[in-house]
Short mmCIF file of C-alpha atoms in Angstrom, two decimals:
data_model
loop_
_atom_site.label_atom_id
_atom_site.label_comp_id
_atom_site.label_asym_id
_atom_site.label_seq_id
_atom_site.Cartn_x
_atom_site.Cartn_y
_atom_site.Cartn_z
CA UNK A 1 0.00 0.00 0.00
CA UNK A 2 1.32 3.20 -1.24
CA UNK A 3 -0.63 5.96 0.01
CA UNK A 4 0.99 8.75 1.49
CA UNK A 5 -0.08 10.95 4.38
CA UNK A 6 -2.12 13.59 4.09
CA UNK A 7 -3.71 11.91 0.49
CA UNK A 8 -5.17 15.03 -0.72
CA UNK A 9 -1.96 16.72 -1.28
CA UNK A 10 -0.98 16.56 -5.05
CA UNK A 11 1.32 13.41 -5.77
CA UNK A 12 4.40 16.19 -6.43
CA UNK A 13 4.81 16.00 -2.69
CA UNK A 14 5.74 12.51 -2.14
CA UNK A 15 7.51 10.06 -1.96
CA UNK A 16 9.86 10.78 0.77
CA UNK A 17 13.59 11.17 -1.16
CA UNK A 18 14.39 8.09 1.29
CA UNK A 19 11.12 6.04 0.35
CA UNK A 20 10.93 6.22 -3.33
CA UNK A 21 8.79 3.46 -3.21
CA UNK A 22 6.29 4.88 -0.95
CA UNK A 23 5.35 4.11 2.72
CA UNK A 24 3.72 0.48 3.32
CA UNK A 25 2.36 1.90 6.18
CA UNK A 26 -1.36 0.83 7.32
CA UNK A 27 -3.28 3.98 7.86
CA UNK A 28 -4.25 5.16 11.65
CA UNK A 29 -7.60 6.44 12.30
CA UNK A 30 -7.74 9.61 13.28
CA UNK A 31 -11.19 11.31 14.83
CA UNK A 32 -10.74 14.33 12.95
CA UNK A 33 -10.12 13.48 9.35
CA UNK A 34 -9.05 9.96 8.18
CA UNK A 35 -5.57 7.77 6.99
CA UNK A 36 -3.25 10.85 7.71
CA UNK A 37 -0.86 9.22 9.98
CA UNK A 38 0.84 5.61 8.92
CA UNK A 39 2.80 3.29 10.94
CA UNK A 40 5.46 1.43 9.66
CA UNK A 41 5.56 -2.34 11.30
CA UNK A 42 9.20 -1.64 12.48
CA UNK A 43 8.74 1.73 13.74
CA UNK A 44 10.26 2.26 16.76
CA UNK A 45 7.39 4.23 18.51
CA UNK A 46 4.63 2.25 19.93
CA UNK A 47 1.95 1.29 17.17
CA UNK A 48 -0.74 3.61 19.23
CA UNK A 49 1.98 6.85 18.14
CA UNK A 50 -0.06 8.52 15.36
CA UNK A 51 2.00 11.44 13.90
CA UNK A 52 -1.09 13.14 12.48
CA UNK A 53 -1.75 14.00 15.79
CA UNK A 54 1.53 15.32 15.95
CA UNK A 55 2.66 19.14 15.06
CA UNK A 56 5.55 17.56 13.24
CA UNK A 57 3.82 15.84 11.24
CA UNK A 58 1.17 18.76 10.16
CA UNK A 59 3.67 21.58 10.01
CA UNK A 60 5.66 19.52 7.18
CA UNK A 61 2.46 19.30 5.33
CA UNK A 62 1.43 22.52 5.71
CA UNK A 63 4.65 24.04 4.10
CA UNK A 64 3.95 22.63 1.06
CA UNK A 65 0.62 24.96 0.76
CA UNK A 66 2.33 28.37 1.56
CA UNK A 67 3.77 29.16 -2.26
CA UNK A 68 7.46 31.23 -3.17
CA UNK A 69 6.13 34.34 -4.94
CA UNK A 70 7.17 36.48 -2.28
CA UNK A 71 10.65 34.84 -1.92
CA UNK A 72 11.02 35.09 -6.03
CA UNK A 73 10.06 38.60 -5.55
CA UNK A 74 12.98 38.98 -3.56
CA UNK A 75 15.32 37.46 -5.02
CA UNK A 76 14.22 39.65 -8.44
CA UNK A 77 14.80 42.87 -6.54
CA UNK A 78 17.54 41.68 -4.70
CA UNK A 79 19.39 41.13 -8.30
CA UNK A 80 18.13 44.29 -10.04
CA UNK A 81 19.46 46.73 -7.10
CA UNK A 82 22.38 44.54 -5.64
CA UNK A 83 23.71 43.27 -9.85
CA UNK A 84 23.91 39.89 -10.25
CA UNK A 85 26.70 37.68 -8.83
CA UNK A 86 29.81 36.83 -9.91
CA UNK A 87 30.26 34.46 -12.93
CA UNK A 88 31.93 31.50 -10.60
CA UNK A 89 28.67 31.80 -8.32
CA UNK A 90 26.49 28.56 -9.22
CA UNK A 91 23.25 29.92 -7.36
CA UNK A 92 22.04 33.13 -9.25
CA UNK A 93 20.05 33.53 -6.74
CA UNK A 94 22.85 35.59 -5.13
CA UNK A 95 23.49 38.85 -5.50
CA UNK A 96 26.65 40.43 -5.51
CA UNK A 97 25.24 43.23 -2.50
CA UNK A 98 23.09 41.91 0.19
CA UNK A 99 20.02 43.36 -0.49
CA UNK A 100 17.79 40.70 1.23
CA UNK A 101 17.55 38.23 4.07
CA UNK A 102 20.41 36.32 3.32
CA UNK A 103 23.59 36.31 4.43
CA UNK A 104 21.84 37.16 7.95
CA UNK A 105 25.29 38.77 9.03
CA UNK A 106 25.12 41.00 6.36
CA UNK A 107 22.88 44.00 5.52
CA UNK A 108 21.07 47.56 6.59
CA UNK A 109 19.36 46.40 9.49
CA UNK A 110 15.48 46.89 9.55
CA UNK A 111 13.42 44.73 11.93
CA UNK A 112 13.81 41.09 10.01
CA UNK A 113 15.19 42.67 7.15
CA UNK A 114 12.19 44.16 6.04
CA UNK A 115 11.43 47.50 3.57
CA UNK A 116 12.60 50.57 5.23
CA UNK A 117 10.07 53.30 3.94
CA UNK A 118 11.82 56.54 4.41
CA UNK A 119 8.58 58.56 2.88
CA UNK A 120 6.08 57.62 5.86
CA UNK A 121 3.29 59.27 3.83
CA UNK A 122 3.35 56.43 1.95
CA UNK A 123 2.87 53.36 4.95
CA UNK A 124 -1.25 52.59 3.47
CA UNK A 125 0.27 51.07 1.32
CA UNK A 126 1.64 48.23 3.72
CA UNK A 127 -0.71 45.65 6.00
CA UNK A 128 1.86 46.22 9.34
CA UNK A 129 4.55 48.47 10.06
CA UNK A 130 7.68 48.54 12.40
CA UNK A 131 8.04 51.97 14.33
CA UNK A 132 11.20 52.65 17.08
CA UNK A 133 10.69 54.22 19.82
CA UNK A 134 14.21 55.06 21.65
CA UNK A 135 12.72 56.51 24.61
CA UNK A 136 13.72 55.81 28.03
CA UNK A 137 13.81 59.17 30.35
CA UNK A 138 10.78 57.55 31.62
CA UNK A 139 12.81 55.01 33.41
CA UNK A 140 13.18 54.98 37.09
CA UNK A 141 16.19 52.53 37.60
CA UNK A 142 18.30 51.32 35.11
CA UNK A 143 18.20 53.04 31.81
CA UNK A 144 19.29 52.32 28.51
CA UNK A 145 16.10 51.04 26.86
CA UNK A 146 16.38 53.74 24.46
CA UNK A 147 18.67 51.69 22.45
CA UNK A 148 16.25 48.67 22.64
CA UNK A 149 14.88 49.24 18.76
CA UNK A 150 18.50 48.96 17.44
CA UNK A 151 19.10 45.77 19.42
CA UNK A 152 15.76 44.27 18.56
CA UNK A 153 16.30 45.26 14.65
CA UNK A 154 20.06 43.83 14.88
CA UNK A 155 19.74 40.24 16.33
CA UNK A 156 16.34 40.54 14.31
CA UNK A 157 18.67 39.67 10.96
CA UNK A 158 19.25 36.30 12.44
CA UNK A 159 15.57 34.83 11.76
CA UNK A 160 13.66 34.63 8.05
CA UNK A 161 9.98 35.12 7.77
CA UNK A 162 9.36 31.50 7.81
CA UNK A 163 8.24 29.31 11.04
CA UNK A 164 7.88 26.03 11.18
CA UNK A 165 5.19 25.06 14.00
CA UNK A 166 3.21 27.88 13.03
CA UNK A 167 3.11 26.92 9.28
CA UNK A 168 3.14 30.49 8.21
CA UNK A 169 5.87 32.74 5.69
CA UNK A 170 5.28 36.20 6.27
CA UNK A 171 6.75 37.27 2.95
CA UNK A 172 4.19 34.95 1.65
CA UNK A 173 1.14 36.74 3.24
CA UNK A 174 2.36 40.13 4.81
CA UNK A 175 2.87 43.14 3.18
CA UNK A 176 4.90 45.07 5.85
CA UNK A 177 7.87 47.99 6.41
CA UNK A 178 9.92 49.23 8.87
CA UNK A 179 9.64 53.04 9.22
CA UNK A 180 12.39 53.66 11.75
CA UNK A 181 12.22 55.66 14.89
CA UNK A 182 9.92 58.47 16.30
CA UNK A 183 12.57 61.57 16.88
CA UNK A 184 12.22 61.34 20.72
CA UNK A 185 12.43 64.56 22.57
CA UNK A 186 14.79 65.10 25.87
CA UNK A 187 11.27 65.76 28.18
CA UNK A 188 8.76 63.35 28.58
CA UNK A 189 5.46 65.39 27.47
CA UNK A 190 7.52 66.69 24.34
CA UNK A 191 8.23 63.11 23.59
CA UNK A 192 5.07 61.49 24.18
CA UNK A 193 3.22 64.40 21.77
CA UNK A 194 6.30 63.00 19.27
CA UNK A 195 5.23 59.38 19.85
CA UNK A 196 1.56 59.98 19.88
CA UNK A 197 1.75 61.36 16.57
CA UNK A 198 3.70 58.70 15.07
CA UNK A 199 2.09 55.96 15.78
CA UNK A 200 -1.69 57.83 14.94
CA UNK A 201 -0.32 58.47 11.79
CA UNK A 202 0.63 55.02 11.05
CA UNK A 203 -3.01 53.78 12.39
CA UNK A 204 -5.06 56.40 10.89
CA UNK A 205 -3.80 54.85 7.23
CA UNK A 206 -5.24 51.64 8.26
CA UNK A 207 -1.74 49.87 9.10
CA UNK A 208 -1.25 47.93 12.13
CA UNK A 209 1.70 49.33 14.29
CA UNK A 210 4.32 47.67 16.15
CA UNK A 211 6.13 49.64 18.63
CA UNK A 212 9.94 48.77 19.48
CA UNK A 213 10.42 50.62 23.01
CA UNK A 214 11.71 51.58 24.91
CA UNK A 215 10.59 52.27 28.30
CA UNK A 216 7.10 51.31 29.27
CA UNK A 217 5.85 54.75 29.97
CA UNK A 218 5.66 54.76 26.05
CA UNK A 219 2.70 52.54 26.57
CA UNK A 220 0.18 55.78 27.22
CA UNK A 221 1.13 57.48 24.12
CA UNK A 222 0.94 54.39 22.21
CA UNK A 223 -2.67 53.89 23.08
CA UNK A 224 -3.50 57.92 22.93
CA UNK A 225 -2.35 57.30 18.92
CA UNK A 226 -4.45 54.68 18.62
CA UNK A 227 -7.71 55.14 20.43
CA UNK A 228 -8.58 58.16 18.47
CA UNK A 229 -9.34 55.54 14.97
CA UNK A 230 -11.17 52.75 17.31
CA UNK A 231 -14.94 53.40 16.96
CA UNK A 232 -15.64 52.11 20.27
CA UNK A 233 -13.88 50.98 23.68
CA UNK A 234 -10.66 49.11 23.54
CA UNK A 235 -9.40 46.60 25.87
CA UNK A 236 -6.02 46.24 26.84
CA UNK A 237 -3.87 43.53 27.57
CA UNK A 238 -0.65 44.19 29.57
CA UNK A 239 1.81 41.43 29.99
CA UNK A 240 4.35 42.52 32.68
CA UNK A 241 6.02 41.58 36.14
CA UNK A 242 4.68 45.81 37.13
CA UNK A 243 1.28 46.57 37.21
CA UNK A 244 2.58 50.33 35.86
CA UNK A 245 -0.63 52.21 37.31
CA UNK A 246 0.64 54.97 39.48
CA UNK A 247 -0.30 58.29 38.46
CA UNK A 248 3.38 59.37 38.92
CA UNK A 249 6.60 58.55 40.24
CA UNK A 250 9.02 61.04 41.59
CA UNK A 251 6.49 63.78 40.28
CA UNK A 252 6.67 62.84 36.49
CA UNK A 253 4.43 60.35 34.43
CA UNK A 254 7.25 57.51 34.16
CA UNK A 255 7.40 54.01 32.67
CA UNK A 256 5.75 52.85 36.37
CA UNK A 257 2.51 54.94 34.98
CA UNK A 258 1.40 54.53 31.60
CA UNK A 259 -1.96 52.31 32.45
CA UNK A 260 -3.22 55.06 34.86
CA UNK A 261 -2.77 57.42 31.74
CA UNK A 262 -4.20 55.00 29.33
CA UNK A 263 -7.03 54.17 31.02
CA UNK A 264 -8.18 57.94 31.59
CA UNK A 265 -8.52 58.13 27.81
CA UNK A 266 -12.14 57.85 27.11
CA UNK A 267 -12.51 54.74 25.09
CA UNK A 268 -9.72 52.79 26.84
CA UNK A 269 -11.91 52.21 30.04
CA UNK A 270 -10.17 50.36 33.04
CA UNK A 271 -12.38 47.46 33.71
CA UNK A 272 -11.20 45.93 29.65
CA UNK A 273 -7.32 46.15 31.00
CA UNK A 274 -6.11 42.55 32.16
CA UNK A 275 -2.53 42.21 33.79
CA UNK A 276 -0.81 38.97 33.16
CA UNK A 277 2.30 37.90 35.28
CA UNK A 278 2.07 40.40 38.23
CA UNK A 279 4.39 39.70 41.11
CA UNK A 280 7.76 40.03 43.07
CA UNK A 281 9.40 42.70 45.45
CA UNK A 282 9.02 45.73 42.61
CA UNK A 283 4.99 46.36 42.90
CA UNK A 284 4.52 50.30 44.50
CA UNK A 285 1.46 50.41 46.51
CA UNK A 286 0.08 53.46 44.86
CA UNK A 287 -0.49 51.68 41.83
CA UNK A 288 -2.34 48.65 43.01
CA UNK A 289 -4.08 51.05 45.17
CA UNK A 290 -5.07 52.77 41.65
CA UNK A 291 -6.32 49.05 40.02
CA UNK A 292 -7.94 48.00 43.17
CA UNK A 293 -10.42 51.32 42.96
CA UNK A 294 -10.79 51.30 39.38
CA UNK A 295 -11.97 47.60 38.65
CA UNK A 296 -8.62 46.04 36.72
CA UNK A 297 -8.40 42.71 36.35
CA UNK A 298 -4.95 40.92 37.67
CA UNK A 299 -3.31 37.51 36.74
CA UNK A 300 -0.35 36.56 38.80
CA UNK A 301 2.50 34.53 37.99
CA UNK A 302 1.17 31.99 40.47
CA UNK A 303 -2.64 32.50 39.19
CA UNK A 304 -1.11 31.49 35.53
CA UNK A 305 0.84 28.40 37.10
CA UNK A 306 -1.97 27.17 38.88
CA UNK A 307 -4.60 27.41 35.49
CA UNK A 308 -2.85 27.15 33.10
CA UNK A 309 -1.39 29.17 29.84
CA UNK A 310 -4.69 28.25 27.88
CA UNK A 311 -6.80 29.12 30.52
CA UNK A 312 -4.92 32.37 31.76
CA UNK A 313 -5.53 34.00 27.80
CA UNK A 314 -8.88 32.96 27.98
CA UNK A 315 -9.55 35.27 31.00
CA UNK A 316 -7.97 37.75 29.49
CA UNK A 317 -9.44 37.93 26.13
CA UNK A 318 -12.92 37.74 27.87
CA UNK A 319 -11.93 40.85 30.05
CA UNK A 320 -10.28 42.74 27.37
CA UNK A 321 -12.73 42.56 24.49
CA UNK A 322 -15.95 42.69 27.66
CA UNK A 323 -17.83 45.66 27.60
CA UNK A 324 -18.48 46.06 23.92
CA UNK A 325 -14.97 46.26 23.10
CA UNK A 326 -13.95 47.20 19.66
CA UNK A 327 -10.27 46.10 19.47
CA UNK A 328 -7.59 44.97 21.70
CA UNK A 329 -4.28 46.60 21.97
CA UNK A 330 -1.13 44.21 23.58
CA UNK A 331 1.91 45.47 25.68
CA UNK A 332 4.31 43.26 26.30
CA UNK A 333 7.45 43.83 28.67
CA UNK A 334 9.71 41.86 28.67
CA UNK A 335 10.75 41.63 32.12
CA UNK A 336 7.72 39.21 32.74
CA UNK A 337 10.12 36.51 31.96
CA UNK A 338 12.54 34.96 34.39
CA UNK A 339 15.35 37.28 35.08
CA UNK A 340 17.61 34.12 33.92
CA UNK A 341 15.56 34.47 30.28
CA UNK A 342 15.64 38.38 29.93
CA UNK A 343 18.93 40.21 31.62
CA UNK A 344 18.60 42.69 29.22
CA UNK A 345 16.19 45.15 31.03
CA UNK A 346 15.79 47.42 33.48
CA UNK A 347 14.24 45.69 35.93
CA UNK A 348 14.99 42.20 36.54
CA UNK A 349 12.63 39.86 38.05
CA UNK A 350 13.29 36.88 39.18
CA UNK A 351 9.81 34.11 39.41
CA UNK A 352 8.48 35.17 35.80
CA UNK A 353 7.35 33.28 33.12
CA UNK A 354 9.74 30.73 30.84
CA UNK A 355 9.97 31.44 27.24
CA UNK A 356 7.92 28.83 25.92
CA UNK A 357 5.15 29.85 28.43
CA UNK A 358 4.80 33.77 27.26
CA UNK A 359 5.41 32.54 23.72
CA UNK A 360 2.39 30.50 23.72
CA UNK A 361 -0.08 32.89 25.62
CA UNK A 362 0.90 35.75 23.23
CA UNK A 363 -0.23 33.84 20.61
CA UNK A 364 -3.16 32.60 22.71
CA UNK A 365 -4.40 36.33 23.57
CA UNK A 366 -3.34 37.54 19.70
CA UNK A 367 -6.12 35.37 18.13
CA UNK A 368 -9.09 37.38 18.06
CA UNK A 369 -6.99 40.30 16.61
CA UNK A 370 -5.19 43.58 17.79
CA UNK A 371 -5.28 47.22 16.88
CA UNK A 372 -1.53 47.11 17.86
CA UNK A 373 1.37 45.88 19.62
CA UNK A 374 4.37 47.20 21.51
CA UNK A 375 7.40 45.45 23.09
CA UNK A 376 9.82 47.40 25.69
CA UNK A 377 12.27 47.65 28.05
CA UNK A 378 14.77 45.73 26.04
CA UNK A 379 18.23 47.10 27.61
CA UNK A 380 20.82 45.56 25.55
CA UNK A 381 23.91 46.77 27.72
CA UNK A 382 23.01 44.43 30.31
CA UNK A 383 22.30 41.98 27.69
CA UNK A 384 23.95 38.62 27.53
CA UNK A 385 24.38 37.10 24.07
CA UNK A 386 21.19 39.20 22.61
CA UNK A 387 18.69 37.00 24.32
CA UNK A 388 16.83 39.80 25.69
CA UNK A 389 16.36 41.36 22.13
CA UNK A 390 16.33 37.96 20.67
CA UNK A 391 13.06 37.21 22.95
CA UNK A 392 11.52 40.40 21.83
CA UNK A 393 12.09 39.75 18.28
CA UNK A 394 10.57 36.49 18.55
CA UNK A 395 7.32 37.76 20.67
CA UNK A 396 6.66 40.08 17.72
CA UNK A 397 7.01 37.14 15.20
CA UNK A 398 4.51 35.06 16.86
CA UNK A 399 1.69 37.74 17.19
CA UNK A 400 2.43 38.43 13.43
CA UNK A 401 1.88 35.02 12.16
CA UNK A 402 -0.89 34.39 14.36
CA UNK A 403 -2.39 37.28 13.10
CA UNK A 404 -2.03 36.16 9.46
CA UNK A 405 -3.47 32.57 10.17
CA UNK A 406 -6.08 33.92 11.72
CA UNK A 407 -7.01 36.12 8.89
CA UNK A 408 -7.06 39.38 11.11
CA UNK A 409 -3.65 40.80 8.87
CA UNK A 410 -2.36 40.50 5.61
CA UNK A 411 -3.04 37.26 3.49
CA UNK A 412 -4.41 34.53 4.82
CA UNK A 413 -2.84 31.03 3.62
CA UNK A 414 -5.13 29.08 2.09
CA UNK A 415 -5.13 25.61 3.61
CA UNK A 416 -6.77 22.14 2.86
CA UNK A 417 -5.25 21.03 6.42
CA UNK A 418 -7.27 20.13 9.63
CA UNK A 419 -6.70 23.11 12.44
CA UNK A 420 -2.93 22.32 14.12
CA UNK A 421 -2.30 19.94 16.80
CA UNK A 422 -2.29 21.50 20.55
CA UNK A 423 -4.38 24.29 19.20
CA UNK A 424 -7.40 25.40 21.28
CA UNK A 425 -10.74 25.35 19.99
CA UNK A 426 -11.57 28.88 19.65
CA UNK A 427 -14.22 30.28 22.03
CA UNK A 428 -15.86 33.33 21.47
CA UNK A 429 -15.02 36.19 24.20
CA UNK A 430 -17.71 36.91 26.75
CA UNK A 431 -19.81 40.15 25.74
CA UNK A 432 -20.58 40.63 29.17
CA UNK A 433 -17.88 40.47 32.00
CA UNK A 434 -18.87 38.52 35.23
#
């Protein structure tokens, strides 16, 4: 018996380079869809192992749907404006000046690599773009988060647009630019006017903006861009070891206060902001004082543990999109990891989340869709290796191809595969909160 996996992919895909013959596997039921996974009688996993249950098994499938014109469109461009390579060079693919992903060492370093658009007039015509914000007077303790966008664009070169698990290629299905950094003035209200207006401009042209902080206070006018286009309320969700929700902090409106801010704007009410992570020896009074009167919502570290991931974004997409919510805008810090995972920042925390954890419920809390995105206080001088950055980079990957999968950005791929393994089953968010 002959038949491949997956049997309704075209014939092109198989056999394996390995099984030229095919696999004489007997087919595995499978209560979703039938004879995807095959077992052959010496396999070495037990013959109850069915890899269509498997993400390994889906994911290698699944790349097979998601098409090359965007990576020949590169590749074209890259030729015409870097000249083609020399004549010893076997792959013409190369270019004799980087002008595109590859060599990742190489390059003018945008966020991934992506099209810097030096005439922001023109961002409608892009589904997402990349804005820096090197801000950081806001910071209390440690600063240096103002060079957090040219860390996060920098290790950024060392991924490509495709991921694996998440059977997605954003050059396949995103249309997006990097428009570099909001000129950040020396005095906080100056600089939040400067950032306000950035990122509005970017959102009122229909583009979905990703901030690169940064210090946290950036977080207020993020949203005060934003809420302006949003006919309605919008819920936040705020990842974070700091609830950030003082009014002020040594007199001045400082990366410890942006949710106090936000949430005084009139369509960004407090009871759709959720707090995921919350803990430790760094939480000022004042502030919890401030989400205790206004009707917040907090997750701690130990709340998340105890639930679960799955069940932690669950609550929090009910909370944030309660209330007749609109849209959904996501902060993440990264201090809400593990000191160990994130040295990089200003304020170190040790009992956060792991990697894989925040990874997961970002993608979680990113399904429903989000009027935008920021990721800050990524410190690189106390960085070790570029995790920090690294982590960031990778946070704003995820959220981008869940977006796209979802169909809430870009290009969605077209797909005659069953929904991913370890996926949940989508539930809509509560209208009402309890």
């Amino acid at each position: 018996m002959n038949q491949p996996p997956f049997p309704n992919l075209p014939s092109s895909h198989h056999p394996h380079p390995e099984h030229p013959e095919g696999y004489p596997w007997k087919p595995v039921e499978h209560p979703d869809y039938s004879q995807v996974g095959q077992i052959p009688p010496n396999h070495p996993h037990p013959q109850t192992f069915d890899p269509a249950t498997h993400q390994g098994a889906w994911a290698k499938y699944r790349e097979a749907e998601l098409g090359s014109r965007g990576w020949k469109e590169e590749v074209e461009r890259c030729i015409e404006y870097g000249l083609e390579a020399a004549p010893s060079v076997k792959d013409r693919s190369i270019s004799t000046f980087a002008r595109g992903e590859l060599p990742h060492f190489a390059g003018i370093n945008t966020f991934c690599k992506t099209h810097y658009l030096e005439d922001v007039k023109k961002v409608s015509g892009f589904d997402a773009a990349v804005i820096g914000i090197p801000f950081d007077i806001g910071t209390t303790y440690r600063s240096g988060t103002r060079f957090g966008p040219q860390a996060i664009r920098r290790i950024s070169a060392l991924y490509g647009t495709y991921n694996y698990e998440l059977g997605v290629d954003l050059r396949e299905s995103l249309k997006w630019c990097d428009v570099g950094d909001v000129f950040t003035i020396a005095n906080i209200e100056k600089g939040f006017d400067q950032i306000s207006k950035g990122v509005a401009h970017v959102r009122a042209n229909g583009v979905f903006p990703i901030m690169l902080g940064g210090d946290h206070s950036i977080g207020y006018p993020n949203v005060r861009g934003i809420a302006p286009y949003i006919d309605g309320p919008v819920g936040i969700i705020h990842i974070d070891r700091h609830v950030d929700t003082q009014e002020t902090d040594m007199d001045e409106r400082m990366h410890t206060c942006p949710w106090f801010h936000a949430t005084n704007i009139p369509n960004a009410p407090p009871v759709n902001l959720v707090q995921l992570g919350i803990g430790g020896w760094q939480a000022p009074r004042p502030g919890v004082n401030v989400g205790r009167g206004r009707g917040t919502t907090v997750l701690t570290i130990e709340d998340i543990v105890m639930m679960g991931v799955d069940k932690a974004a669950e609550i929090a997409l009910d909370v944030a999109w309660s209330n007749g919510a609109k849209a959904v805008y996501l902060s993440f810090d990264v201090d809400s990891l593990d000191a160990g995972f994130v040295p990089g920042t200003g304020w170190p925390e040790p009992g956060g989340f792991l990697p894989r954890e925040v990874l997961r419920l970002l993608r979680l809390v990113a399904r429903e869709g989000l009027c935008g995105m920021e990721v800050v206080e990524v410190a690189p001088q106390y960085d070790v290796g570029d995790k920090t950055a690294l982590l960031a980079t990778r946070a704003i990957m995820d959220v981008l191809a869940t977006l796209v999968n979802e169909g809430k950005l870009g290009r969605k791929p077209e797909t005659r595969l069953p929904p991913p393994p370890y996926w949940p089953e989508r539930k809509k968010p509560k209208t009402k909160r309890k």
